[in-house]
DNA sequence: TTGAAAATATTGAATATTCAACAATTGAAG
DNA sequence: CTTCAATTGTTGAATATTCAATATTTTCAA
């Protein structure tokens, strides 16, 4: 039985928040070299398959809710990193695509992100990292 | 070597963000029964040791930056859940204390949070949970 | 002791996020 | 077919967060 007087630092929710905050902070720091927030990197990465993705799909994939995504996409359209196309099969939908400029930026960002992953692998270990990833995936699965 | 064309879903930073989002959403849902955001529960929990904690200490402990914490504490003071006392030993500091009303609320919130942890234990498993906690702690350690 | 630098908390302006309402389109039941 | 509900995306107002600047107090070196 879980103890209700356990310190906050023993709660899974807290540990996740703390780890997420720290790793995200580090990633943010690297990506700031290109002046891009983490969410925009995620968007570019998802779109870099070249397919069109609807706003709803994208919002799910990049962990943003719809209005926030709309406004972030507005900025990225201004920066000509992505563009909108109305879905011909369902005109309620908007399909998002990555531009050539977006692809170039995405490549740079990817290598910055890989730097970070390699840094984690070094200090945290190969084995721990893959085990942690496995457990996180399974936690996410079991939450649906 | 980490692959730069790996899908976003394979990045540790993404898995952490996703898991954190999901677990936090669930916790939020429970705590909303008392109309309290997760951060306020954390604050109450940290303060429930009865000691005075400075704003800086608290900000670190509850994963908020200073101005955000100040404004959240303002609200909690209005709700008479906590109160400020100037530190007599260092008058730059403010010591935060939990009120009786805060203690009562904190108990209710604790049991809602414990509900959640037990729910996770059931669906995710005892073993996986403690292993995940261990790995998260160690990741956080190795990031400092 | 004094004066400059560091530490602590708060404030206000700028920015970002969220909630609720809306508009447009599609789906589907009668 | 027609109409009503559901889906999709955006907007604007309300709210929250962040950044930079400020005020206060302490520390510490000269």
Short mmCIF file of C-alpha atoms in Angstrom, two decimals, chain A:
data_model
loop_
_atom_site.label_atom_id
_atom_site.label_comp_id
_atom_site.label_asym_id
_atom_site.label_seq_id
_atom_site.Cartn_x
_atom_site.Cartn_y
_atom_site.Cartn_z
CA UNK A 1 0.00 0.00 0.00
CA UNK A 2 1.32 3.44 -0.91
CA UNK A 3 1.95 5.72 2.04
CA UNK A 4 0.09 9.01 2.06
CA UNK A 5 2.83 10.68 4.08
CA UNK A 6 5.58 9.74 1.64
CA UNK A 7 7.73 12.70 0.64
CA UNK A 8 6.92 14.23 -2.70
CA UNK A 9 10.24 13.04 -4.09
CA UNK A 10 9.06 9.44 -3.93
CA UNK A 11 6.03 9.93 -6.11
CA UNK A 12 6.30 8.67 -9.66
CA UNK A 13 4.55 11.79 -10.94
CA UNK A 14 7.18 13.96 -9.29
CA UNK A 15 10.14 11.93 -10.49
CA UNK A 16 8.81 12.07 -14.03
CA UNK A 17 8.30 15.82 -13.82
CA UNK A 18 11.78 16.32 -12.44
CA UNK A 19 13.51 14.14 -15.02
CA UNK A 20 11.49 15.65 -17.83
CA UNK A 21 12.31 19.15 -16.69
CA UNK A 22 16.01 18.45 -16.52
CA UNK A 23 16.35 16.64 -19.84
CA UNK A 24 14.17 19.21 -21.53
CA UNK A 25 16.24 22.02 -20.12
CA UNK A 26 19.38 20.48 -21.57
CA UNK A 27 17.80 19.95 -24.96
CA UNK A 28 16.41 23.47 -24.97
CA UNK A 29 19.90 24.77 -24.31
CA UNK A 30 21.29 22.99 -27.36
CA UNK A 31 18.46 23.90 -29.68
CA UNK A 32 18.69 27.53 -28.61
CA UNK A 33 21.85 27.66 -30.71
CA UNK A 34 19.44 27.74 -33.66
CA UNK A 35 16.88 29.82 -31.77
CA UNK A 36 14.23 27.13 -31.94
CA UNK A 37 11.99 25.87 -29.12
CA UNK A 38 11.79 22.14 -28.52
CA UNK A 39 8.20 21.98 -29.77
CA UNK A 40 9.16 23.36 -33.16
CA UNK A 41 11.83 20.75 -33.51
CA UNK A 42 9.24 18.08 -32.77
CA UNK A 43 6.91 19.53 -35.38
CA UNK A 44 9.64 19.64 -38.02
CA UNK A 45 10.69 16.11 -37.18
CA UNK A 46 7.18 14.73 -37.50
CA UNK A 47 6.62 16.55 -40.80
CA UNK A 48 9.98 15.51 -42.20
CA UNK A 49 8.47 12.28 -43.47
CA UNK A 50 7.14 14.48 -46.27
CA UNK A 51 3.55 13.37 -45.81
CA UNK A 52 0.83 15.84 -45.00
CA UNK A 53 -0.29 15.76 -41.38
CA UNK A 54 -3.51 17.29 -40.11
CA UNK A 55 -3.45 19.69 -37.20
CA UNK A 56 -5.13 17.18 -34.94
CA UNK A 57 -2.63 14.46 -35.75
CA UNK A 58 0.20 16.89 -35.25
CA UNK A 59 -1.15 18.16 -31.94
CA UNK A 60 -1.23 14.61 -30.60
CA UNK A 61 2.21 13.81 -31.92
CA UNK A 62 3.95 16.86 -30.51
CA UNK A 63 2.07 16.96 -27.20
CA UNK A 64 0.45 20.37 -27.68
CA UNK A 65 -3.22 21.21 -27.55
CA UNK A 66 -4.89 22.56 -30.60
CA UNK A 67 -4.96 26.31 -30.07
CA UNK A 68 -1.36 26.35 -28.92
CA UNK A 69 -0.33 24.41 -31.99
CA UNK A 70 -2.29 26.70 -34.30
CA UNK A 71 -0.45 29.72 -32.98
CA UNK A 72 2.94 28.05 -33.11
CA UNK A 73 2.29 26.94 -36.69
CA UNK A 74 1.34 30.55 -37.54
CA UNK A 75 4.83 31.60 -36.47
CA UNK A 76 6.48 28.77 -38.37
CA UNK A 77 4.54 29.66 -41.51
CA UNK A 78 5.80 33.23 -41.16
CA UNK A 79 9.31 31.84 -40.92
CA UNK A 80 8.56 29.70 -44.00
CA UNK A 81 9.53 26.51 -42.21
CA UNK A 82 6.18 24.82 -42.92
CA UNK A 83 3.08 25.50 -45.00
CA UNK A 84 -0.63 24.71 -44.95
CA UNK A 85 -2.62 22.92 -47.64
CA UNK A 86 -6.32 22.28 -47.42
CA UNK A 87 -7.04 18.55 -47.48
CA UNK A 88 -8.84 17.87 -50.78
CA UNK A 89 -10.57 14.81 -49.32
CA UNK A 90 -11.91 16.48 -46.21
CA UNK A 91 -12.07 20.21 -46.40
CA UNK A 92 -12.38 20.62 -42.66
CA UNK A 93 -8.80 19.50 -42.41
CA UNK A 94 -5.59 21.33 -43.03
CA UNK A 95 -2.54 19.33 -44.07
CA UNK A 96 0.82 20.57 -42.87
CA UNK A 97 4.00 20.14 -44.87
CA UNK A 98 7.62 20.94 -44.21
CA UNK A 99 9.38 23.37 -46.57
CA UNK A 100 12.88 23.04 -47.96
CA UNK A 101 14.06 25.64 -45.47
CA UNK A 102 12.40 23.59 -42.75
CA UNK A 103 14.21 20.47 -43.86
CA UNK A 104 17.58 22.20 -43.71
CA UNK A 105 16.88 23.52 -40.23
CA UNK A 106 15.56 20.14 -39.10
CA UNK A 107 18.81 18.46 -40.05
CA UNK A 108 20.81 20.88 -37.95
CA UNK A 109 18.45 20.41 -35.04
CA UNK A 110 18.63 16.65 -35.32
CA UNK A 111 22.37 16.68 -34.92
CA UNK A 112 22.11 18.93 -31.88
CA UNK A 113 19.59 16.50 -30.40
CA UNK A 114 21.81 13.55 -31.16
CA UNK A 115 24.65 15.32 -29.36
CA UNK A 116 22.47 15.39 -26.30
CA UNK A 117 21.44 11.76 -26.53
CA UNK A 118 25.09 10.80 -26.81
CA UNK A 119 25.92 12.92 -23.81
CA UNK A 120 23.24 11.12 -21.83
CA UNK A 121 24.51 7.75 -23.01
CA UNK A 122 27.96 8.64 -21.72
CA UNK A 123 27.03 9.86 -18.29
CA UNK A 124 24.06 7.60 -17.68
CA UNK A 125 25.06 4.47 -19.50
CA UNK A 126 23.89 2.52 -22.48
CA UNK A 127 22.12 -0.13 -20.51
CA UNK A 128 20.23 2.20 -18.17
CA UNK A 129 19.12 4.35 -21.06
CA UNK A 130 17.58 1.57 -23.09
CA UNK A 131 16.01 0.03 -20.01
CA UNK A 132 14.51 3.39 -19.05
CA UNK A 133 13.14 3.87 -22.55
CA UNK A 134 11.59 0.45 -22.46
CA UNK A 135 9.90 1.11 -19.13
CA UNK A 136 8.62 4.50 -20.24
CA UNK A 137 7.11 3.06 -23.40
CA UNK A 138 5.41 0.39 -21.38
CA UNK A 139 4.09 2.91 -18.86
CA UNK A 140 2.65 5.00 -21.67
CA UNK A 141 1.08 1.90 -23.18
CA UNK A 142 -0.49 0.83 -19.92
CA UNK A 143 -2.02 4.29 -19.49
CA UNK A 144 -4.30 3.97 -22.50
#
